[in-house]
C-alpha cells in the first residue's frame, strides 16, 4: 500500500472536515467486529508453538488443554456460573440450534410445546420451523411497535406441554432489549404449577459489550454467545447450559466438552473469545457512554433534518450502538451502495439474510409496510468509532437520501 494518503476537504452544511479516503468507516458492528490486537496476541501461540490437540496426553497437548480450561474459567466468572456449564461451539447459530434441539429432544417426555417470538434470529426461527415439521408445537409471541414483548403474553400461552421458552435478549436488527429477568420469573411460577421444568434460553449474541450477562441475574437455563460480535474470532462461540439441564448433544463423536459437543476444540478461537469477552466487560461502562452519545447524535440529526424518516425500535430501551431508520420513498440497497462509495460500511438488517429480497421479518413484525421495511438502514457502532466519523456520515447520508428520492421521482414519471 502506498504511503501517500488521499485526503479530501468536505464542505456540507455545517461541516468543514478533512477525511482520509483510504480509511473505511465501519458502522456494521452488529454483523461482525474486528479482532483487537490484544486478542490476536493472546491467540497467536496456539496457532504456532502451542498447536497440540487438547485431547492428547503428552505435554504439548496438555498446554492446549490448560488454555481451554483457563478460558472456560474466565468466561464462567463473567457469566457468574460454573466452568463446567460452559460448552464451546462454532458460534451463535450452532449454539442456538443446540439449545433448541438439545432441550426439545431431552424434554419430549414432558411435552412438545415451545415458545419464542416472531423477531428472533433465523437460527431460532428456522430451527423451530423444523421442529414443527417433526410434531412439536411452537407459539410465536408478537411484539409491540417498538419490538418489545409483553411478558404476560408468554404467561397466556404456557400450557401443560410447554418445555422451552427462547427469547432473544437484544434484537440484532433494531436493538431493542427484552425484559429477560421478568420473563424468567413468570416461567418459574408456571413451571411449579404444571409440575415439570420449563427451560429458558436466551440468545445474547449482541449483548456482552453493553449489558450484564450474569446468568443468575437473568434467570436463564441456557445462553448463547458468539465471539466475533465482541472483537473475538469468527467460528467460535459458547452455550451456557445450567447444571442438571436435560440436554441431548447436537454433534456427537469423540465426546469432547463433556459429551455435549464433540469435535476437536478450536483452541486459538477459544483463547481469543475469553480475552475478547474480558476486554469487552472491562470497557463496557466507557463504551456505553460514548456510543450512546454518538447514537443519539445520529438519530436526532436524521429525524430532524431528513423528512419522512422513521426510527425503528424503542428510542431508549435499545442497545447503545444501534440505529435503525427507514427513509420513505427510497430503498435500502441503493443507500448502502452510495455509502459504500463514500467509504462507509452499513447494513439494511441482519447480515445473515442481507441477500434476501424479502423485507425484514423484524420490521414487518413491528408494523412496517413491506415498502418501508425495504427502505431501512441499520448503523451499528463500535468502541473505536469517533465523532469525526459520525459527522462525516451525517455530511453524506442526508444528501444521498434526497438524491435517491429525486431519482426515484423522475423514474416514476418517465
Short mmCIF file of C-alpha atoms in Angstrom, two decimals:
data_model
loop_
_atom_site.label_atom_id
_atom_site.label_comp_id
_atom_site.label_asym_id
_atom_site.label_seq_id
_atom_site.Cartn_x
_atom_site.Cartn_y
_atom_site.Cartn_z
CA UNK A 1 0.00 0.00 0.00
CA UNK A 2 1.30 3.49 -0.85
CA UNK A 3 2.45 5.72 1.96
CA UNK A 4 0.67 8.60 0.23
CA UNK A 5 -2.65 9.31 1.91
CA UNK A 6 -5.55 10.53 -0.20
CA UNK A 7 -7.39 13.23 1.71
CA UNK A 8 -10.33 15.40 0.80
CA UNK A 9 -11.89 18.55 2.23
CA UNK A 10 -15.64 18.30 2.63
CA UNK A 11 -17.96 21.28 2.94
CA UNK A 12 -21.55 20.21 3.55
CA UNK A 13 -24.00 22.14 5.64
CA UNK A 14 -22.37 22.96 8.95
CA UNK A 15 -19.46 20.59 8.43
CA UNK A 16 -15.96 21.55 7.32
CA UNK A 17 -13.95 18.35 7.51
CA UNK A 18 -10.87 16.65 6.19
CA UNK A 19 -11.25 12.89 5.74
CA UNK A 20 -8.77 10.15 4.90
CA UNK A 21 -10.38 8.36 1.95
CA UNK A 22 -8.07 5.37 2.36
CA UNK A 23 -9.80 4.64 5.67
CA UNK A 24 -13.04 2.71 5.75
CA UNK A 25 -15.62 3.91 8.27
CA UNK A 26 -17.09 0.72 9.66
CA UNK A 27 -20.63 1.04 11.04
CA UNK A 28 -21.81 -2.58 10.91
CA UNK A 29 -20.63 -3.96 14.24
CA UNK A 30 -23.85 -5.93 14.75
CA UNK A 31 -22.75 -8.06 11.79
CA UNK A 32 -19.18 -8.62 12.97
CA UNK A 33 -16.35 -6.81 14.72
CA UNK A 34 -12.62 -6.51 14.08
CA UNK A 35 -10.33 -8.72 16.13
CA UNK A 36 -8.40 -6.49 18.51
CA UNK A 37 -4.61 -6.57 18.75
CA UNK A 38 -4.70 -7.84 22.37
CA UNK A 39 -6.94 -10.72 21.29
CA UNK A 40 -4.66 -11.65 18.40
CA UNK A 41 -1.64 -11.64 20.69
CA UNK A 42 -3.40 -13.91 23.19
CA UNK A 43 -4.39 -16.40 20.49
CA UNK A 44 -1.19 -16.39 18.43
CA UNK A 45 0.82 -19.02 20.38
CA UNK A 46 -1.96 -21.58 19.80
CA UNK A 47 -1.64 -21.14 16.03
CA UNK A 48 2.11 -21.77 16.17
CA UNK A 49 4.17 -23.14 19.08
CA UNK A 50 1.29 -24.47 21.24
CA UNK A 51 -0.52 -26.29 18.43
CA UNK A 52 -1.26 -29.56 20.21
CA UNK A 53 -4.60 -31.37 20.08
CA UNK A 54 -6.11 -30.80 23.53
CA UNK A 55 -7.28 -34.41 23.72
CA UNK A 56 -3.72 -35.79 23.73
CA UNK A 57 -1.86 -36.91 26.86
CA UNK A 58 1.60 -35.51 26.11
CA UNK A 59 2.75 -32.12 27.35
CA UNK A 60 2.18 -30.24 24.07
CA UNK A 61 -1.47 -31.27 24.13
CA UNK A 62 -1.80 -30.56 27.82
CA UNK A 63 -0.72 -26.96 27.23
CA UNK A 64 -3.63 -26.62 24.83
CA UNK A 65 -5.95 -28.29 27.33
CA UNK A 66 -4.87 -25.87 30.04
CA UNK A 67 -5.55 -22.91 27.72
CA UNK A 68 -9.09 -24.18 27.16
CA UNK A 69 -9.66 -24.78 30.87
CA UNK A 70 -8.37 -21.33 31.78
CA UNK A 71 -10.54 -19.71 29.11
CA UNK A 72 -13.59 -21.62 30.29
CA UNK A 73 -12.95 -20.40 33.82
CA UNK A 74 -12.56 -16.78 32.69
CA UNK A 75 -15.82 -16.89 30.75
CA UNK A 76 -17.70 -18.60 33.57
CA UNK A 77 -16.64 -15.88 36.00
CA UNK A 78 -18.12 -13.23 33.72
CA UNK A 79 -21.34 -15.21 33.32
CA UNK A 80 -21.35 -15.96 37.07
CA UNK A 81 -21.68 -19.72 36.56
CA UNK A 82 -19.68 -22.93 36.96
CA UNK A 83 -16.88 -23.62 34.48
CA UNK A 84 -18.48 -26.97 33.71
CA UNK A 85 -21.61 -25.16 32.47
CA UNK A 86 -19.77 -23.58 29.51
CA UNK A 87 -19.80 -25.55 26.23
CA UNK A 88 -17.67 -24.25 23.37
CA UNK A 89 -19.21 -24.25 19.90
CA UNK A 90 -18.59 -22.85 16.42
CA UNK A 91 -20.70 -19.74 17.06
CA UNK A 92 -24.16 -18.32 17.64
CA UNK A 93 -26.03 -20.40 15.07
CA UNK A 94 -24.75 -23.71 16.39
CA UNK A 95 -25.38 -22.65 19.99
CA UNK A 96 -28.96 -21.63 19.18
CA UNK A 97 -29.59 -24.87 17.29
CA UNK A 98 -28.09 -26.93 20.09
CA UNK A 99 -30.15 -25.16 22.73
CA UNK A 100 -33.47 -25.61 20.94
CA UNK A 101 -32.96 -29.13 19.59
CA UNK A 102 -30.95 -30.44 22.52
CA UNK A 103 -33.53 -29.43 25.10
CA UNK A 104 -36.58 -30.34 22.99
CA UNK A 105 -35.33 -33.88 22.42
CA UNK A 106 -34.30 -34.35 26.04
CA UNK A 107 -37.63 -32.98 27.34
CA UNK A 108 -40.02 -34.73 24.95
CA UNK A 109 -41.35 -36.99 27.72
CA UNK A 110 -42.66 -33.84 29.44
CA UNK A 111 -44.25 -32.25 26.37
CA UNK A 112 -43.71 -30.81 22.91
CA UNK A 113 -44.58 -27.11 23.23
CA UNK A 114 -42.01 -24.36 22.59
CA UNK A 115 -42.48 -20.59 22.97
CA UNK A 116 -40.47 -17.96 21.14
CA UNK A 117 -41.07 -14.57 19.47
CA UNK A 118 -41.65 -13.51 15.88
CA UNK A 119 -38.49 -11.34 15.80
CA UNK A 120 -35.87 -13.96 16.69
CA UNK A 121 -32.77 -14.64 14.63
CA UNK A 122 -33.30 -17.20 11.87
CA UNK A 123 -31.06 -19.60 13.80
CA UNK A 124 -34.00 -19.86 16.22
CA UNK A 125 -36.94 -19.42 13.83
CA UNK A 126 -35.76 -21.93 11.23
CA UNK A 127 -34.93 -24.46 13.94
CA UNK A 128 -38.42 -24.05 15.39
CA UNK A 129 -39.93 -24.46 11.93
CA UNK A 130 -38.00 -27.71 11.54
CA UNK A 131 -39.24 -28.97 14.89
CA UNK A 132 -42.82 -28.13 13.91
CA UNK A 133 -42.45 -30.46 10.93
CA UNK A 134 -41.48 -33.17 13.44
CA UNK A 135 -44.63 -32.69 15.50
CA UNK A 136 -43.62 -30.05 18.03
CA UNK A 137 -45.97 -27.16 18.78
CA UNK A 138 -44.50 -23.65 18.61
CA UNK A 139 -46.11 -20.41 19.82
CA UNK A 140 -44.69 -17.19 18.34
CA UNK A 141 -45.23 -14.24 20.69
CA UNK A 142 -45.85 -10.92 18.88
CA UNK A 143 -44.06 -7.69 19.79
CA UNK A 144 -45.34 -4.14 20.08
CA UNK A 145 -44.48 -1.31 17.68
CA UNK A 146 -41.13 -0.87 19.46
CA UNK A 147 -40.19 -4.53 19.16
CA UNK A 148 -40.72 -5.44 22.82
CA UNK A 149 -42.82 -8.32 24.07
CA UNK A 150 -45.32 -8.18 26.90
CA UNK A 151 -44.25 -10.85 29.43
CA UNK A 152 -47.91 -11.52 30.19
CA UNK A 153 -48.33 -12.78 26.64
CA UNK A 154 -45.96 -15.62 27.49
CA UNK A 155 -48.00 -16.41 30.58
CA UNK A 156 -51.12 -16.70 28.40
CA UNK A 157 -49.71 -19.38 26.08
CA UNK A 158 -47.86 -21.60 28.58
CA UNK A 159 -49.63 -24.92 28.95
CA UNK A 160 -49.03 -28.36 30.45
CA UNK A 161 -46.95 -29.39 27.42
CA UNK A 162 -44.62 -26.38 27.47
CA UNK A 163 -40.98 -27.42 27.79
CA UNK A 164 -38.92 -24.49 26.47
CA UNK A 165 -39.04 -20.72 26.06
CA UNK A 166 -36.46 -18.95 23.86
CA UNK A 167 -36.37 -15.15 23.82
CA UNK A 168 -33.59 -13.05 22.28
CA UNK A 169 -32.07 -10.71 24.87
CA UNK A 170 -31.42 -7.85 22.42
CA UNK A 171 -32.51 -7.79 18.80
CA UNK A 172 -29.79 -7.80 16.17
CA UNK A 173 -31.70 -5.52 13.77
CA UNK A 174 -33.47 -2.90 15.87
CA UNK A 175 -31.51 -3.23 19.11
CA UNK A 176 -34.49 -3.43 21.46
CA UNK A 177 -33.86 -5.15 24.79
CA UNK A 178 -36.31 -7.66 26.23
CA UNK A 179 -37.25 -7.96 29.95
CA UNK A 180 -35.47 -11.30 30.40
CA UNK A 181 -35.45 -11.36 34.21
CA UNK A 182 -39.17 -10.63 34.36
CA UNK A 183 -39.91 -13.35 31.85
CA UNK A 184 -37.81 -15.79 33.89
CA UNK A 185 -39.93 -15.21 36.99
CA UNK A 186 -43.11 -15.88 35.03
CA UNK A 187 -41.69 -19.12 33.66
CA UNK A 188 -40.67 -20.32 37.13
CA UNK A 189 -44.16 -19.68 38.50
CA UNK A 190 -45.81 -21.68 35.71
CA UNK A 191 -43.22 -24.45 35.95
CA UNK A 192 -44.16 -25.00 39.58
CA UNK A 193 -47.86 -25.02 38.68
CA UNK A 194 -47.59 -27.67 35.97
CA UNK A 195 -45.11 -29.79 37.92
CA UNK A 196 -42.25 -30.10 35.44
CA UNK A 197 -39.38 -27.89 34.26
CA UNK A 198 -39.90 -25.20 31.64
CA UNK A 199 -36.43 -24.29 30.46
CA UNK A 200 -35.49 -20.76 29.42
CA UNK A 201 -32.97 -19.94 26.69
CA UNK A 202 -31.80 -16.52 25.56
CA UNK A 203 -29.74 -15.56 22.52
CA UNK A 204 -27.43 -12.90 24.00
CA UNK A 205 -25.12 -12.64 20.99
CA UNK A 206 -25.45 -8.85 20.68
CA UNK A 207 -25.10 -8.12 24.39
CA UNK A 208 -21.69 -8.71 26.05
CA UNK A 209 -20.17 -5.35 25.15
CA UNK A 210 -23.17 -3.46 26.51
CA UNK A 211 -25.24 -5.43 29.04
CA UNK A 212 -24.56 -7.53 32.14
CA UNK A 213 -24.94 -11.18 31.07
CA UNK A 214 -24.79 -12.75 34.54
CA UNK A 215 -26.98 -15.84 34.18
CA UNK A 216 -28.04 -15.71 37.82
CA UNK A 217 -29.44 -12.21 37.40
CA UNK A 218 -31.10 -13.12 34.12
CA UNK A 219 -32.54 -16.36 35.48
CA UNK A 220 -31.90 -18.38 32.31
CA UNK A 221 -31.04 -22.05 31.85
CA UNK A 222 -29.24 -21.62 28.53
CA UNK A 223 -27.47 -18.63 26.96
CA UNK A 224 -25.84 -18.18 23.54
CA UNK A 225 -22.70 -16.14 22.79
CA UNK A 226 -20.68 -15.63 19.60
CA UNK A 227 -17.10 -14.36 19.81
CA UNK A 228 -16.96 -12.31 16.61
CA UNK A 229 -19.66 -9.96 17.91
CA UNK A 230 -17.30 -8.61 20.59
CA UNK A 231 -13.91 -8.48 18.87
CA UNK A 232 -13.16 -12.18 19.03
CA UNK A 233 -12.71 -14.57 16.12
CA UNK A 234 -15.32 -15.91 13.75
CA UNK A 235 -16.10 -19.59 14.11
CA UNK A 236 -16.10 -19.60 17.92
CA UNK A 237 -18.94 -19.33 20.39
CA UNK A 238 -20.30 -20.92 23.50
CA UNK A 239 -23.51 -22.15 25.03
CA UNK A 240 -24.14 -21.85 28.75
CA UNK A 241 -26.09 -24.90 29.93
CA UNK A 242 -27.18 -24.77 33.55
CA UNK A 243 -26.22 -27.75 35.67
CA UNK A 244 -28.73 -30.62 35.50
CA UNK A 245 -30.48 -29.16 32.46
CA UNK A 246 -31.81 -32.01 30.27
CA UNK A 247 -29.81 -31.83 27.04
CA UNK A 248 -29.06 -34.11 24.09
CA UNK A 249 -25.92 -33.32 22.14
CA UNK A 250 -26.42 -31.87 18.66
CA UNK A 251 -22.96 -33.04 17.48
CA UNK A 252 -21.70 -36.45 18.55
CA UNK A 253 -18.31 -38.07 18.05
CA UNK A 254 -15.28 -38.13 20.30
CA UNK A 255 -17.11 -36.90 23.38
CA UNK A 256 -15.38 -33.55 23.84
CA UNK A 257 -16.99 -30.84 26.01
CA UNK A 258 -18.28 -33.47 28.45
CA UNK A 259 -20.07 -35.20 25.56
CA UNK A 260 -22.24 -32.14 24.93
CA UNK A 261 -20.40 -31.05 21.77
CA UNK A 262 -17.97 -33.42 20.09
CA UNK A 263 -15.16 -32.27 17.82
CA UNK A 264 -11.60 -31.06 18.37
CA UNK A 265 -11.78 -27.73 20.15
CA UNK A 266 -10.74 -24.53 18.37
CA UNK A 267 -8.02 -23.64 20.86
CA UNK A 268 -6.91 -20.25 19.47
CA UNK A 269 -10.53 -19.23 18.92
CA UNK A 270 -11.46 -20.18 22.48
CA UNK A 271 -8.50 -18.32 23.97
CA UNK A 272 -9.36 -15.31 21.81
CA UNK A 273 -13.01 -15.43 22.91
CA UNK A 274 -12.13 -15.40 26.60
CA UNK A 275 -9.74 -12.50 26.12
CA UNK A 276 -12.20 -10.53 23.98
CA UNK A 277 -15.02 -11.06 26.48
CA UNK A 278 -12.85 -9.88 29.36
CA UNK A 279 -11.84 -6.74 27.45
CA UNK A 280 -15.46 -6.04 26.48
CA UNK A 281 -16.62 -6.22 30.08
CA UNK A 282 -13.73 -4.08 31.33
CA UNK A 283 -14.55 -1.27 28.88
CA UNK A 284 -18.35 -1.65 29.00
CA UNK A 285 -19.14 1.48 31.00
CA UNK A 286 -16.96 3.74 28.86
CA UNK A 287 -18.18 2.10 25.65
CA UNK A 288 -21.82 2.56 26.60
CA UNK A 289 -21.35 6.23 27.42
CA UNK A 290 -19.50 7.04 24.20
CA UNK A 291 -21.75 5.06 21.89
CA UNK A 292 -24.99 6.30 23.44
CA UNK A 293 -23.84 9.86 22.74
CA UNK A 294 -22.92 9.07 19.13
CA UNK A 295 -26.06 7.01 18.56
CA UNK A 296 -28.33 9.79 19.81
CA UNK A 297 -26.48 12.34 17.71
CA UNK A 298 -27.20 10.36 14.55
CA UNK A 299 -30.83 9.65 15.44
CA UNK A 300 -31.58 13.27 16.39
CA UNK A 301 -29.95 14.65 13.26
CA UNK A 302 -31.69 12.28 10.85
CA UNK A 303 -35.14 12.66 12.41
CA UNK A 304 -34.84 16.45 12.47
CA UNK A 305 -33.16 17.02 9.11
CA UNK A 306 -34.35 14.30 6.73
CA UNK A 307 -38.07 14.42 6.04
CA UNK A 308 -40.14 11.26 6.36
CA UNK A 309 -37.52 9.41 8.34
CA UNK A 310 -38.69 6.92 10.97
CA UNK A 311 -36.82 5.33 13.87
CA UNK A 312 -37.36 1.57 14.16
CA UNK A 313 -37.30 0.18 17.68
CA UNK A 314 -37.62 1.76 21.09
CA UNK A 315 -35.88 5.14 21.46
CA UNK A 316 -34.40 4.42 24.89
CA UNK A 317 -34.71 0.69 25.58
CA UNK A 318 -32.19 -0.30 22.92
CA UNK A 319 -28.52 -1.19 22.63
CA UNK A 320 -26.32 1.92 22.83
CA UNK A 321 -24.74 1.21 19.46
CA UNK A 322 -27.89 0.53 17.42
CA UNK A 323 -29.53 2.88 14.91
CA UNK A 324 -32.23 1.54 12.62
CA UNK A 325 -34.17 4.00 10.49
CA UNK A 326 -36.42 3.87 7.44
CA UNK A 327 -36.42 6.55 4.74
CA UNK A 328 -39.73 6.83 2.95
CA UNK A 329 -39.66 6.56 -0.88
CA UNK A 330 -36.17 5.13 -1.22
CA UNK A 331 -34.96 1.53 -0.96
CA UNK A 332 -32.19 0.49 1.40
CA UNK A 333 -29.92 -1.17 -1.16
CA UNK A 334 -29.01 1.96 -3.16
CA UNK A 335 -28.38 3.78 0.14
CA UNK A 336 -25.90 1.07 1.10
CA UNK A 337 -24.20 1.27 -2.28
CA UNK A 338 -23.95 5.06 -2.01
CA UNK A 339 -22.49 4.85 1.47
CA UNK A 340 -20.03 2.21 0.29
CA UNK A 341 -18.82 4.54 -2.46
CA UNK A 342 -18.25 7.12 0.28
CA UNK A 343 -16.21 4.61 2.30
CA UNK A 344 -18.92 3.80 4.85
CA UNK A 345 -19.94 0.23 5.72
CA UNK A 346 -23.53 -0.21 6.88
CA UNK A 347 -26.36 -2.72 6.62
CA UNK A 348 -30.04 -2.96 5.82
CA UNK A 349 -30.63 -5.56 8.51
CA UNK A 350 -29.27 -8.93 9.61
CA UNK A 351 -26.04 -9.87 7.84
CA UNK A 352 -27.23 -13.48 7.72
CA UNK A 353 -30.16 -12.60 5.44
CA UNK A 354 -28.96 -9.45 3.68
CA UNK A 355 -29.03 -11.15 0.27
CA UNK A 356 -32.75 -11.91 0.62
CA UNK A 357 -35.28 -9.93 -1.41
CA UNK A 358 -37.86 -10.39 1.33
CA UNK A 359 -38.45 -7.49 3.71
CA UNK A 360 -37.09 -7.91 7.23
CA UNK A 361 -39.33 -10.13 9.34
CA UNK A 362 -38.38 -7.98 12.34
CA UNK A 363 -39.52 -4.74 10.74
CA UNK A 364 -42.79 -6.17 9.44
CA UNK A 365 -43.40 -7.65 12.90
CA UNK A 366 -43.34 -4.16 14.44
CA UNK A 367 -45.90 -2.95 11.91
CA UNK A 368 -43.89 -1.55 8.99
CA UNK A 369 -45.21 -1.99 5.48
CA UNK A 370 -43.10 -4.08 3.12
CA UNK A 371 -42.12 -0.89 1.29
CA UNK A 372 -40.96 0.89 4.44
CA UNK A 373 -39.20 -2.24 5.68
CA UNK A 374 -37.20 -2.36 2.44
CA UNK A 375 -36.17 1.26 2.97
CA UNK A 376 -34.40 0.54 6.25
CA UNK A 377 -30.82 1.31 7.19
CA UNK A 378 -29.03 -0.23 10.16
CA UNK A 379 -25.99 1.52 11.58
CA UNK A 380 -24.30 -0.32 14.44
CA UNK A 381 -21.42 1.49 16.11
CA UNK A 382 -18.28 0.12 17.72
CA UNK A 383 -15.98 1.26 20.51
CA UNK A 384 -13.43 2.69 18.06
CA UNK A 385 -15.84 4.87 16.10
CA UNK A 386 -15.22 8.60 16.55
CA UNK A 387 -17.36 11.70 16.49
CA UNK A 388 -15.47 12.85 13.40
CA UNK A 389 -16.57 9.69 11.60
CA UNK A 390 -20.16 10.29 12.65
CA UNK A 391 -20.02 13.85 11.37
CA UNK A 392 -18.71 12.57 8.06
CA UNK A 393 -21.62 10.12 7.90
CA UNK A 394 -24.07 12.95 8.55
CA UNK A 395 -22.46 15.02 5.81
CA UNK A 396 -23.10 12.22 3.30
CA UNK A 397 -26.28 10.36 4.26
CA UNK A 398 -28.97 13.11 4.13
CA UNK A 399 -27.84 14.31 0.69
CA UNK A 400 -27.65 10.74 -0.54
CA UNK A 401 -31.22 10.03 0.57
CA UNK A 402 -32.56 13.19 -1.09
CA UNK A 403 -30.69 12.44 -4.31
CA UNK A 404 -32.10 8.91 -4.44
CA UNK A 405 -35.58 10.22 -3.72
CA UNK A 406 -35.32 12.68 -6.60
CA UNK A 407 -34.11 9.92 -8.92
CA UNK A 408 -36.97 7.72 -7.79
CA UNK A 409 -39.46 10.51 -8.56
CA UNK A 410 -38.00 11.03 -12.02
CA UNK A 411 -38.10 7.31 -12.84
CA UNK A 412 -41.70 7.13 -11.62
CA UNK A 413 -42.85 9.70 -14.13
CA UNK A 414 -40.75 8.53 -17.11
#
